Coordinates of C-alpha atoms and ligand atoms in Angstrom, one line a residue:
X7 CA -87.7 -44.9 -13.5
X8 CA -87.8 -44.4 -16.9
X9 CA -89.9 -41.9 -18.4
X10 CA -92.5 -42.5 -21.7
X11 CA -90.3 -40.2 -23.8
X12 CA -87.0 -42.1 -22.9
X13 CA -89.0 -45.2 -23.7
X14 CA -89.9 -43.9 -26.9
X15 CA -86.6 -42.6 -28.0
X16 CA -85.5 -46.5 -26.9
X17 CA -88.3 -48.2 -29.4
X18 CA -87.9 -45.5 -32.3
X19 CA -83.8 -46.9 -32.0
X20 CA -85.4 -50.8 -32.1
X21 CA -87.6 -49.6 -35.1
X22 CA -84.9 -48.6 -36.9
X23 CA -82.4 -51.4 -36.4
X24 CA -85.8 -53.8 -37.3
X25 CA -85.9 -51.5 -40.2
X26 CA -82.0 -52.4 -40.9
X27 CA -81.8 -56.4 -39.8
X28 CA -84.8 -57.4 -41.9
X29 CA -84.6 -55.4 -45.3
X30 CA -87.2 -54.8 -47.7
X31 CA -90.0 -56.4 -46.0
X32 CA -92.4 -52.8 -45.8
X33 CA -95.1 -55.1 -44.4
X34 CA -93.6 -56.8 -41.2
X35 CA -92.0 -52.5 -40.2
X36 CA -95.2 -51.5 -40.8
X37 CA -96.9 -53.7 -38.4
X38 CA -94.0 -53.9 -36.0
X39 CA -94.2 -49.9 -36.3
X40 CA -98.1 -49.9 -35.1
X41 CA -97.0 -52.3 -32.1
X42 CA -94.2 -50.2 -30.9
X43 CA -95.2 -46.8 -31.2
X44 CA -98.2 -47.4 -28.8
X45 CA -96.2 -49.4 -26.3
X46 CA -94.9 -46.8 -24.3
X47 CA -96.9 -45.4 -21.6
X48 CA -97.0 -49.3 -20.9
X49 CA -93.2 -50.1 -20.7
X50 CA -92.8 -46.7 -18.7
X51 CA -95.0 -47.4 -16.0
X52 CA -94.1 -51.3 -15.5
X53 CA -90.4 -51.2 -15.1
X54 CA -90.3 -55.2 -16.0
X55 CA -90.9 -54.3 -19.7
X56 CA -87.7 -52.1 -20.0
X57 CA -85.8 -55.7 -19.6
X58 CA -83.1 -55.3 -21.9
X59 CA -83.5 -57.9 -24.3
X60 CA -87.4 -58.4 -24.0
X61 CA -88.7 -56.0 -26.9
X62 CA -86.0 -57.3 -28.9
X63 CA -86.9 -61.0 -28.3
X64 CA -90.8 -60.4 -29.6
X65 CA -89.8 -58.9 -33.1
X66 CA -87.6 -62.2 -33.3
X67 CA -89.7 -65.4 -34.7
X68 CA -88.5 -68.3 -33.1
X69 CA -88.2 -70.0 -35.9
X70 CA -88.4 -69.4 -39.8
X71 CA -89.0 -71.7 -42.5
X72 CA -88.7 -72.0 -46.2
X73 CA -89.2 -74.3 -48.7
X74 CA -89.1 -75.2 -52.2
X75 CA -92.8 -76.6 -53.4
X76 CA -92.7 -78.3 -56.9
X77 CA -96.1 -79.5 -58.5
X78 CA -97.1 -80.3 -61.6
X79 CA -100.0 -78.6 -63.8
X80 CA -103.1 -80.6 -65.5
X81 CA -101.0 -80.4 -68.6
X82 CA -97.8 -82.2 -66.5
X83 CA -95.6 -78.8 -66.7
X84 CA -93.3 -79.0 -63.4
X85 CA -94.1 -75.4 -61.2
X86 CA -92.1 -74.0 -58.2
X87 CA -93.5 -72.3 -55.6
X88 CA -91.6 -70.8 -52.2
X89 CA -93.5 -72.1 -49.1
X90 CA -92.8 -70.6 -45.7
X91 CA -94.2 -71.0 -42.1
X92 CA -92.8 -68.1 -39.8
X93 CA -93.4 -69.6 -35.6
X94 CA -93.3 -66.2 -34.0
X95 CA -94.0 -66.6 -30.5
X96 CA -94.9 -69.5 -28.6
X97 CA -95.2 -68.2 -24.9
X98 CA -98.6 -68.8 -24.8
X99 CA -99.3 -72.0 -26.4
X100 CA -98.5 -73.9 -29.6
X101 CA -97.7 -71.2 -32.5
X102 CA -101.5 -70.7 -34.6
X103 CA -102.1 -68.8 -37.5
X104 CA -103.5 -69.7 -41.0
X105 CA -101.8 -70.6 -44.1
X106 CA -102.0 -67.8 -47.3
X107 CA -101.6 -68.8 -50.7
X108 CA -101.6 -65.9 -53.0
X109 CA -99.1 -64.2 -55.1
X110 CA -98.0 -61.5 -53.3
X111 CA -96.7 -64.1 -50.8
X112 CA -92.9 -63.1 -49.2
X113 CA -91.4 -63.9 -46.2
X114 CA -91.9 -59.9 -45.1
X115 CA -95.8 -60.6 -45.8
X116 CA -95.9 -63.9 -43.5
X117 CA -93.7 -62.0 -40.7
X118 CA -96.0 -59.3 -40.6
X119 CA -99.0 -62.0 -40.5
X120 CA -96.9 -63.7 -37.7
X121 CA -96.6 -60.7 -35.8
X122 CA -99.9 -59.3 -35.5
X123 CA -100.9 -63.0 -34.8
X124 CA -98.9 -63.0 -31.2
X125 CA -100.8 -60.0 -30.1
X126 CA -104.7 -61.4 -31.7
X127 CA -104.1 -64.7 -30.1
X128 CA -103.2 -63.6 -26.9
X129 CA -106.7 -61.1 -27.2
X130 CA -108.5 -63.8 -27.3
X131 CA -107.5 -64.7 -23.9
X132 CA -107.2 -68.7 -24.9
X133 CA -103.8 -70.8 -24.8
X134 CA -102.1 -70.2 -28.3
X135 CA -99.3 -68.5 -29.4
X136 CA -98.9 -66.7 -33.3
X137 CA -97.6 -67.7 -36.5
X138 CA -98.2 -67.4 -40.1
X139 CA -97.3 -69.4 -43.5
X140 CA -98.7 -69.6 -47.0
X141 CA -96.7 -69.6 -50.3
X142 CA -96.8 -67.3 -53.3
X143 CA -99.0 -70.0 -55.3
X144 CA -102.5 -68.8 -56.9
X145 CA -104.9 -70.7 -56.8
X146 CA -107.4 -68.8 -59.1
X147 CA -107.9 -70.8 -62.0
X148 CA -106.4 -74.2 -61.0
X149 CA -108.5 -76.7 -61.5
X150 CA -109.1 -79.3 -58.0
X151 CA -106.4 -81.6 -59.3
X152 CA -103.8 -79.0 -59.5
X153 CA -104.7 -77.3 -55.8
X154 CA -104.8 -80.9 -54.7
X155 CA -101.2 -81.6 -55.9
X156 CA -100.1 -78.1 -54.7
X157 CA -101.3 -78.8 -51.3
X158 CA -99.9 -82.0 -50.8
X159 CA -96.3 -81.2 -52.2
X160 CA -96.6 -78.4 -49.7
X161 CA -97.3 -80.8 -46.9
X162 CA -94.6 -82.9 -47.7
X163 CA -92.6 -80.4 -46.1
X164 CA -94.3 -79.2 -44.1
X165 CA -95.9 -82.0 -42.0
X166 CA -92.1 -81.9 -40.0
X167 CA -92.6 -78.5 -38.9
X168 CA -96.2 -79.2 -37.2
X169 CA -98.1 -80.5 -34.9
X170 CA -101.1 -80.5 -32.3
X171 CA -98.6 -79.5 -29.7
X172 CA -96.3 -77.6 -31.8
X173 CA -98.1 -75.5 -34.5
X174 CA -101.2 -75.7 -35.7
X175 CA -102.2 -74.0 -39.3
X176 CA -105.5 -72.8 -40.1
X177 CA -106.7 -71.0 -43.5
X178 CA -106.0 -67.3 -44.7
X179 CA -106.1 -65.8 -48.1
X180 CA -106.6 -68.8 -50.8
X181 CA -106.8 -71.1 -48.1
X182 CA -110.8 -72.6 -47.1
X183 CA -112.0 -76.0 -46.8
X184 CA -111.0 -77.3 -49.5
X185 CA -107.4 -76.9 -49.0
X186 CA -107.8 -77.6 -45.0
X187 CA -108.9 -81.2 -46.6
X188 CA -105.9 -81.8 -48.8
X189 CA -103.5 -80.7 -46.4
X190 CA -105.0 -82.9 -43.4
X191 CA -105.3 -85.9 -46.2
X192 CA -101.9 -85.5 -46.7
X193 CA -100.7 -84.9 -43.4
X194 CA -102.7 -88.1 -42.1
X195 CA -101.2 -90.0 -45.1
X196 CA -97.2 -89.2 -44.3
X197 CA -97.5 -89.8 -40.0
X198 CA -100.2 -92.0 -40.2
X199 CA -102.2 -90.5 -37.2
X200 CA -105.2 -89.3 -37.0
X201 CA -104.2 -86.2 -35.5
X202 CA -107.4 -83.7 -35.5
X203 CA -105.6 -80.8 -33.5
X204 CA -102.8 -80.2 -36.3
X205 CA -105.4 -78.4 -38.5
X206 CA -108.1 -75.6 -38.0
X207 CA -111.0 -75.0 -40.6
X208 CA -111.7 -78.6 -41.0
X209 CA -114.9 -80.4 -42.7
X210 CA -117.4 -80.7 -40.3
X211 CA -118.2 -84.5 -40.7
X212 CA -114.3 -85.0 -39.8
X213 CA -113.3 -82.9 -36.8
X214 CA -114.1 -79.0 -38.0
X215 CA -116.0 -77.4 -35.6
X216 CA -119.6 -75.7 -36.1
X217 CA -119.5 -71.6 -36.6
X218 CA -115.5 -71.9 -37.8
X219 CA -116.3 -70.9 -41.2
X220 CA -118.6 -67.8 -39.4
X221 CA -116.7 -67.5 -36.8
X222 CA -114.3 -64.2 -38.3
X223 CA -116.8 -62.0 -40.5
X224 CA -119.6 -62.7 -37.3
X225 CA -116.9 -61.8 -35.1
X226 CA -116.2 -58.7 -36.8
X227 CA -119.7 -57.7 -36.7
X228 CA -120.3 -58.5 -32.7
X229 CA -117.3 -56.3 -32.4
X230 CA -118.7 -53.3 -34.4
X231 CA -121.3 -53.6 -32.6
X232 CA -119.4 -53.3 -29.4
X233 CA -118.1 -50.4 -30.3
X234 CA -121.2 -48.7 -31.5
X235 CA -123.2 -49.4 -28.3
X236 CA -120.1 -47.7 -26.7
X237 CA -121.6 -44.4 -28.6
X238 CA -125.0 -45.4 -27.5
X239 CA -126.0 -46.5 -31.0
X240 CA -126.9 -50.3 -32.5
X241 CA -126.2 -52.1 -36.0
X242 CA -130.3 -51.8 -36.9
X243 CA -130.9 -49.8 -39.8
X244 CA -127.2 -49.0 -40.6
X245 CA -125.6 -49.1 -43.7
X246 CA -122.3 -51.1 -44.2
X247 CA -119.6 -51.0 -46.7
X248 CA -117.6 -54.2 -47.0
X249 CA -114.7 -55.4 -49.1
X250 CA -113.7 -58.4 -50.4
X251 CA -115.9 -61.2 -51.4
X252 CA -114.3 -64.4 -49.6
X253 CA -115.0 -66.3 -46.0
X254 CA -114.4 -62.8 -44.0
X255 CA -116.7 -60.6 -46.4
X256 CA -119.5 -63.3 -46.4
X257 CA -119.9 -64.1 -43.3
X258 CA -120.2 -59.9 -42.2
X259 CA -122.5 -59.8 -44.7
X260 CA -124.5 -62.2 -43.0
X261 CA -124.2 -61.6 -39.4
X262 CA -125.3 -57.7 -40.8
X263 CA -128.6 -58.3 -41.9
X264 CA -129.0 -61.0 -38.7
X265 CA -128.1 -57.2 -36.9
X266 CA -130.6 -56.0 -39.3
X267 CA -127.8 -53.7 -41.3
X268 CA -127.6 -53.3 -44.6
X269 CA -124.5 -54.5 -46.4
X270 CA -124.1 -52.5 -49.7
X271 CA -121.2 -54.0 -51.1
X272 CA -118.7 -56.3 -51.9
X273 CA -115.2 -56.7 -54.4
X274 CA -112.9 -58.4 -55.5
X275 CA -109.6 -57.5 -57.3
X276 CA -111.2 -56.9 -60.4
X277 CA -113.6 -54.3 -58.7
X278 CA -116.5 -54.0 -56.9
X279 CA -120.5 -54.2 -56.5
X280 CA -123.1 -51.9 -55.6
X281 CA -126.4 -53.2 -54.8
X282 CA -129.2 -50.8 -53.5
X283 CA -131.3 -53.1 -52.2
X284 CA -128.4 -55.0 -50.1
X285 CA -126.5 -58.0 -51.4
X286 CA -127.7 -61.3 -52.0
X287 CA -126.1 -63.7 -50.2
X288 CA -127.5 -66.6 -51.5
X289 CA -126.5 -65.5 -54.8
X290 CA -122.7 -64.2 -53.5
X291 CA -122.0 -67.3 -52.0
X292 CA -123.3 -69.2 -55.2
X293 CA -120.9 -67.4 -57.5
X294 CA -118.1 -67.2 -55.1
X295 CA -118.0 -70.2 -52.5
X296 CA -119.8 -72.5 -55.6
X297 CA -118.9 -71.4 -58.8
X298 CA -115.6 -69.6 -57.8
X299 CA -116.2 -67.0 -59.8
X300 CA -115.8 -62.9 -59.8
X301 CA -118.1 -60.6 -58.7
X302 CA -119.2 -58.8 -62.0
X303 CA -120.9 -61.7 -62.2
X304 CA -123.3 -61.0 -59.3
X305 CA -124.2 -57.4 -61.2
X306 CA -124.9 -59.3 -64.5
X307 CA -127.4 -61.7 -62.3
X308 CA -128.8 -59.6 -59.7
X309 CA -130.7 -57.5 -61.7
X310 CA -131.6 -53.4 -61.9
X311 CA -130.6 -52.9 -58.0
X312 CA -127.0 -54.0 -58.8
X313 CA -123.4 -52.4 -60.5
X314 CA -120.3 -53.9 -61.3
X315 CA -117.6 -50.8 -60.9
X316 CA -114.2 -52.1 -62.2
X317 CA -111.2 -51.2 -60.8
X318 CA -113.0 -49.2 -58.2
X319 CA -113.0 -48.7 -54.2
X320 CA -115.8 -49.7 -52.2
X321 CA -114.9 -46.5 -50.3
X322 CA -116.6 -44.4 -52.3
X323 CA -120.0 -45.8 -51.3
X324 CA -121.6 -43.7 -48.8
X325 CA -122.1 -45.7 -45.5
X326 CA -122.5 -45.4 -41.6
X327 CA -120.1 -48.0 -41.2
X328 CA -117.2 -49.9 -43.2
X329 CA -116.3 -53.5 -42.4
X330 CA -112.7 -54.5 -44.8
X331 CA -112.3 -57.5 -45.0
X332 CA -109.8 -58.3 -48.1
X333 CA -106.5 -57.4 -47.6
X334 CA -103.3 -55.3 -46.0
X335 CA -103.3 -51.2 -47.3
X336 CA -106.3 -51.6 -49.1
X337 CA -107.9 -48.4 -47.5
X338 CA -105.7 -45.3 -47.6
X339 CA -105.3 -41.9 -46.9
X340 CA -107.9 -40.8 -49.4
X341 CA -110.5 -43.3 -49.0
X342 CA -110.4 -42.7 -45.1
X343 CA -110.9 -39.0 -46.1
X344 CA -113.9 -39.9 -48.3
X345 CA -115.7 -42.5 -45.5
X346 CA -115.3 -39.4 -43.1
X347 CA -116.8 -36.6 -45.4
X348 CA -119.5 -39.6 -46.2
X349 CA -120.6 -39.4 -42.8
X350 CA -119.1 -42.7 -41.6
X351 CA -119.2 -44.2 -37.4
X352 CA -117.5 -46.8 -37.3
X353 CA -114.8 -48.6 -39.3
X354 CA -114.2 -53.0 -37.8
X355 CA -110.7 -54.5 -39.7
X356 CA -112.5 -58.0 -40.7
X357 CA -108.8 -58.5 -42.8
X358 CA -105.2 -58.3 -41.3
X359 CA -103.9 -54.5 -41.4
X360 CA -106.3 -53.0 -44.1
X361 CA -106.5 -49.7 -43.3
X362 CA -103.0 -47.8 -43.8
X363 CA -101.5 -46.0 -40.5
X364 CA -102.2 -42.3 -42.4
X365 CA -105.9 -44.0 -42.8
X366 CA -106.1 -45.0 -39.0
X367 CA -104.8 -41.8 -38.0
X368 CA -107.6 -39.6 -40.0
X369 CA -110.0 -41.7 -38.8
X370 CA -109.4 -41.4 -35.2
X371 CA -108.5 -38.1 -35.2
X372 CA -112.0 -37.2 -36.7
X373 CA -114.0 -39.0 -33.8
X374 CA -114.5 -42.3 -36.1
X375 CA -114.5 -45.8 -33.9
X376 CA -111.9 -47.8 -35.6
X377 CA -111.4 -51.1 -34.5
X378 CA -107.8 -52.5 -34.9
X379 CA -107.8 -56.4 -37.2
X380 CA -106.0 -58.1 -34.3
X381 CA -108.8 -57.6 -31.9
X382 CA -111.9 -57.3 -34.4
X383 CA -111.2 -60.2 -37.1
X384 CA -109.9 -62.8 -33.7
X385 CA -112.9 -64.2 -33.6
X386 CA -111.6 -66.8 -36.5
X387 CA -108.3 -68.3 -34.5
X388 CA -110.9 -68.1 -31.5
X389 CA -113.5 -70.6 -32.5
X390 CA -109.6 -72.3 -34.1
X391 CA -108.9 -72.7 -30.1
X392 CA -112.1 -73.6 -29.9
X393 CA -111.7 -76.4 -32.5
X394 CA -108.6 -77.6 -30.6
X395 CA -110.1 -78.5 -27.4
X396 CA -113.1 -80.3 -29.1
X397 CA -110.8 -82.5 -30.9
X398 CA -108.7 -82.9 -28.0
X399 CA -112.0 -83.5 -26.0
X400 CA -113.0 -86.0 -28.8
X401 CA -116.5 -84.0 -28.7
X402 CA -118.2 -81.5 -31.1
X403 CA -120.6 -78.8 -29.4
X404 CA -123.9 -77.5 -31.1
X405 CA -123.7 -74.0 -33.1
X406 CA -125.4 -72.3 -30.6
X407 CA -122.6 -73.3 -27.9
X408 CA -120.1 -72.1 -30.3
X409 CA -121.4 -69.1 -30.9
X410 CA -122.5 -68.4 -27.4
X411 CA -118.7 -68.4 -26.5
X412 CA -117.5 -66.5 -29.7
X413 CA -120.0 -64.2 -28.5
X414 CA -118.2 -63.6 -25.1
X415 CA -114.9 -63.7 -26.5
X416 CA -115.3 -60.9 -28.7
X417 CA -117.6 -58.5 -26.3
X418 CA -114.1 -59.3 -23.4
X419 CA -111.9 -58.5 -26.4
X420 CA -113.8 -55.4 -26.9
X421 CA -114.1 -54.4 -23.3
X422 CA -110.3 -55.4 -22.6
X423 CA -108.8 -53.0 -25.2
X424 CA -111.6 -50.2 -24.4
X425 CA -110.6 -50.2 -20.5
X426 CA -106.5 -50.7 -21.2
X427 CA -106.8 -47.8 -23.4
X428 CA -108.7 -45.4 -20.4
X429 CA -105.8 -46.7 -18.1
X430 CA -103.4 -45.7 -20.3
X431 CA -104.8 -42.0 -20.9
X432 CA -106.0 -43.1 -24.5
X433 CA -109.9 -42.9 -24.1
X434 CA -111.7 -44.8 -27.0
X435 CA -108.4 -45.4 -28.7
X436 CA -108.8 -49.5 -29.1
X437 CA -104.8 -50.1 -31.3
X438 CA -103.3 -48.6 -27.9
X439 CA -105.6 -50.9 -25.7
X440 CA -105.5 -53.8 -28.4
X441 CA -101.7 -54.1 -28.5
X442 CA -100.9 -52.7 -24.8
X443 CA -103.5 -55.7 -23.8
X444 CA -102.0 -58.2 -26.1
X445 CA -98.4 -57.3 -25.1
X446 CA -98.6 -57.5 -21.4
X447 CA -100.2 -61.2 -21.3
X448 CA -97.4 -62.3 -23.6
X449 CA -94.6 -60.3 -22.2
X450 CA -96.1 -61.5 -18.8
X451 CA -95.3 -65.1 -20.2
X452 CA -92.1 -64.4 -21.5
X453 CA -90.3 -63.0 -18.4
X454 CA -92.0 -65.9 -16.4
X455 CA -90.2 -68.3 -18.8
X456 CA -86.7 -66.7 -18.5
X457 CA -84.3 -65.7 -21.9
X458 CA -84.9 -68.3 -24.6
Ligands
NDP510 P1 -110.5 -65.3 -49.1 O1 -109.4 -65.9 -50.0 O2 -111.6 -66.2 -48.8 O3 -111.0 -64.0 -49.8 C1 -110.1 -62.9 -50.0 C2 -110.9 -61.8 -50.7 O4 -110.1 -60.6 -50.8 C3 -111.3 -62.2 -52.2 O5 -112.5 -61.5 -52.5 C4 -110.1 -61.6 -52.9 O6 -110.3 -61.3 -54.3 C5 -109.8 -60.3 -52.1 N1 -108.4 -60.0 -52.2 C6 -107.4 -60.7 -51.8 N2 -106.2 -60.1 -52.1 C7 -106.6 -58.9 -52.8 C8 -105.8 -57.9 -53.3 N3 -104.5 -57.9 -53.3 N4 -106.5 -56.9 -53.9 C9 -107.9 -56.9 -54.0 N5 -108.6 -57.9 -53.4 C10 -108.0 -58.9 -52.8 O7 -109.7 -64.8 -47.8 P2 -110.4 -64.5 -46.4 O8 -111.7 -63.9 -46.5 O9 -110.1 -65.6 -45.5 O10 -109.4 -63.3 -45.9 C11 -109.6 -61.9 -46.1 C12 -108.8 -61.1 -45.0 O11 -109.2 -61.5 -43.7 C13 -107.3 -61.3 -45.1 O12 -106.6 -60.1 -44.7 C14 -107.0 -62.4 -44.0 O13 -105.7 -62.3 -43.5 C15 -108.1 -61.9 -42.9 N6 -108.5 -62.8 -41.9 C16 -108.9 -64.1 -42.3 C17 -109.3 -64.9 -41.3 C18 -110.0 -66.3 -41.6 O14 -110.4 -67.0 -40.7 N7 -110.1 -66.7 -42.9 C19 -109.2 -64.6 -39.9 C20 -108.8 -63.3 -39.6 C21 -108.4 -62.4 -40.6 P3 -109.6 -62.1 -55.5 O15 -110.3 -63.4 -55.4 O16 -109.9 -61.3 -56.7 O17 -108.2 -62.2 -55.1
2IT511 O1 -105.6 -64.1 -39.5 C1 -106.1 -65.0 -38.8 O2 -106.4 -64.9 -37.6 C2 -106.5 -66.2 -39.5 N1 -106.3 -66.4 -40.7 C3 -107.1 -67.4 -38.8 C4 -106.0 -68.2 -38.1 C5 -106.4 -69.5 -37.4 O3 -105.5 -70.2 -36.9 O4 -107.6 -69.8 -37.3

């Protein structure tokens, strides 16, 4: 019997040859790190997990990809991007995870992405299995033609790689419905199937399923509000801090004031906006799923009740809870500090691994719910799944069906990591229940399906 300090000795050796076999990628050993250091009261107590070779084989992807994508600009100039799809684990079901395209975009970004995914799918208790891609293209400022031409040169390769049974991409960061339409257009154009299950996040006249677009920033809210009734308290009347100013930050927004919260705030990476009187969503989603524009913008309309800060942190904003939902490390060690003297409950990860591990550790260790991205922002790949078995149904269910079941996934992904984390002497700590819950059903998997 091994004992949960010989276990941890074990992973902290793992952590450093990850650290060693894939260099310079800080993103995917910071996520692996979060994984590992919580897995071992689990490993300890189920001998099974020790397997030599087990641990090992889930920081692995299966398979990597990389490709060159060349396109040319409005003005006919030749540009070439790196694309990449990491297939991480497919125990579970066909790899799924969305696509990024933004220019921070590496191979060490997508891993982490992939990673995280394996443990978020497997949450959501549905048959899919994690990956990640995107390329380090930016699409701000390209005109239709030119995202068109990107996203079918990035198909083009692609298209080999995927597949309703195989892998089945979804958007991220850069990637919405209008990309989801040139890729499928493209993708339909080189196989010529009609193959509705190869993409998540579609149009809704043509096989995209109600409440996708919703589906992660509502999520994010049901489970913040899972984890304040835990403390006996509701969303009505609280005030909300969120970041970012895309799909995940509108959609909290609006599921907020359906909750009857207040959202405060929202940014971009030029800055951020105050507005006293609560956002405007009409007017957000005017300027930003419409116009594609920034949010200084919303100040300059809005009126008296709204400020544009540049450059700033949302952070500073005094709230009772804090939803971030733009991207990884964007609140640190100071900024958990200043949530915490602001008074703050509860802090829901709407975006992939936003909150730094000294920010997650200040915030737990002052009494603060934090709920982990891979169990509060799956409510996105779980109205994907849902997608899925429409199309392969060859049905579409009403918005109130979809969200009835999004409801239910994310109150069992909040009770799941909440009772894993009391069985493995971790009371109210949901990153030990989220990733000791998401590990066992895929390590479960993997030793049922031998070494491959
Ligand atoms: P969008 O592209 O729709 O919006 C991203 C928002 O975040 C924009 O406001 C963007 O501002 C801001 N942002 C992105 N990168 C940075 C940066 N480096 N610094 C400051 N601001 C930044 O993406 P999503 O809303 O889809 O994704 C947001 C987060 O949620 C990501 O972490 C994503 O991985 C995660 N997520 C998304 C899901 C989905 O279904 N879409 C599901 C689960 C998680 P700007 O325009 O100025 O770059
Ligand atoms: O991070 C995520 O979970 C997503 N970007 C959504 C993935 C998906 O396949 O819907």
């Amino acid at each position: 019997m091994t004992t949960r300090s010989e276990t941890r000795t074990a992973l902290d050796h793992l952590l450093t040859e990850i650290e060693h076999r894939n260099p310079a990628q800080p993103e995917f050993h910071q996520a692996a790190h979060e994984v590992l250091e919580t897995l071992a009261p689990v490993i300890a107590a189920r001998p099974e997990y020790a397997e030599p070779g087990l641990i090992e084989r889930l920081v692995e992807p299966e398979r990597q990809v990389i490709f060159r994508v060349p396109w040319q600009d409005d003005q006919g100039r030749v540009h070439v991007n790196r694309g990449f799809r990491v297939e991480f684990n497919s125990a579970l079901g066909p790899y799924k995870g969305g696509l990024r395209f933004h220019s921070s975009v590496n191979l060490g970004v997508i891993k982490f992405l992939g990673f995280e995914q394996i443990f978020k799918n497997a949450l959501t208790g549905l048959g899919i299995g994690g990956g990640k891609g995107g390329s380090d293209f930016d699409p701000h400022g390209r005109s239709d033609a030119e995202v068109m031409r990107f996203c079918q040169s990035f198909m083009t390769e692609l298209y080999r790689h995927i597949g309703e049974h195989t892998d089945v991409p979804a958007g991220d960061i850069g990637v919405g419905g209008r990309e989801i339409g040139y890729l499928f257009g493209q993708y339909r154009r080189i196989t010529n199937r009609w193959e509705a299950g190869v993409l998540t996040g579609k149009g809704q006249g043509w096989g995209g399923s109600l409440i996708r677009p919703e589906a992660t920033g509502y999520g994010n809210v049901l489970f913040a509000a899972a984890m304040m009734r835990e403390r006996g308290e509701d969303l009505e009347g609280q005030t909300a801090v969120v970041s970012g100013s895309g799909n995940v930050a509108i959609y909290t927004i609006e599921k907020l004031a359906a909750l009857g919260a207040n959202a405060v705030t929202c940014s971009d990476s030029s800055g951020y906006v105050v507005d006293e009187k609560g956002i405007d969503l009409d007017l957000l989603k005017q300027i930003k799923e419409v116009e594609r524009g920034r949010v200084d913008a919303y100040a300059d309309r809005r009126g008296a009740s709204a400020r544009f800060v540049p450059g700033g942190r949302v952070w500073d904003v005094p709230a009772d809870i804090a939803l971030p939902s733009a991207t990884q490390n964007e609140l640190n060690e100071a900024d958990a500090e200043t949530l915490i003297r602001n008074g703050v409950k509860a802090v829901s990860e709407g975006a992939n691994m936003p909150a730094t591990p000294e920010a997650v550790h200040l915030l737990q260790k002052a009494g603060v719910a934090f709920g982990p991205g891979k169990a509060a922002n799956a409510g996105g790949v779980a109205v994907s799944a849902l997608e899925m078995a429409q199309n392969h149904a060859r049905t579409s269910w009403t918005a109130a069906r979809v969200e009835e079941e999004l409801t239910h996934i994310m109150n069992d992904i909040h009770t799941t990591c909440h009772e894993t984390a009391e069985r493995y002497d971790a009371p109210g700590d949901y990153v030990t229940g989220a990733n000791i819950a998401g590990f066992e059903r895929v390590a479960d998997a993997m030793l049922a399906q031998g070494v491959i």
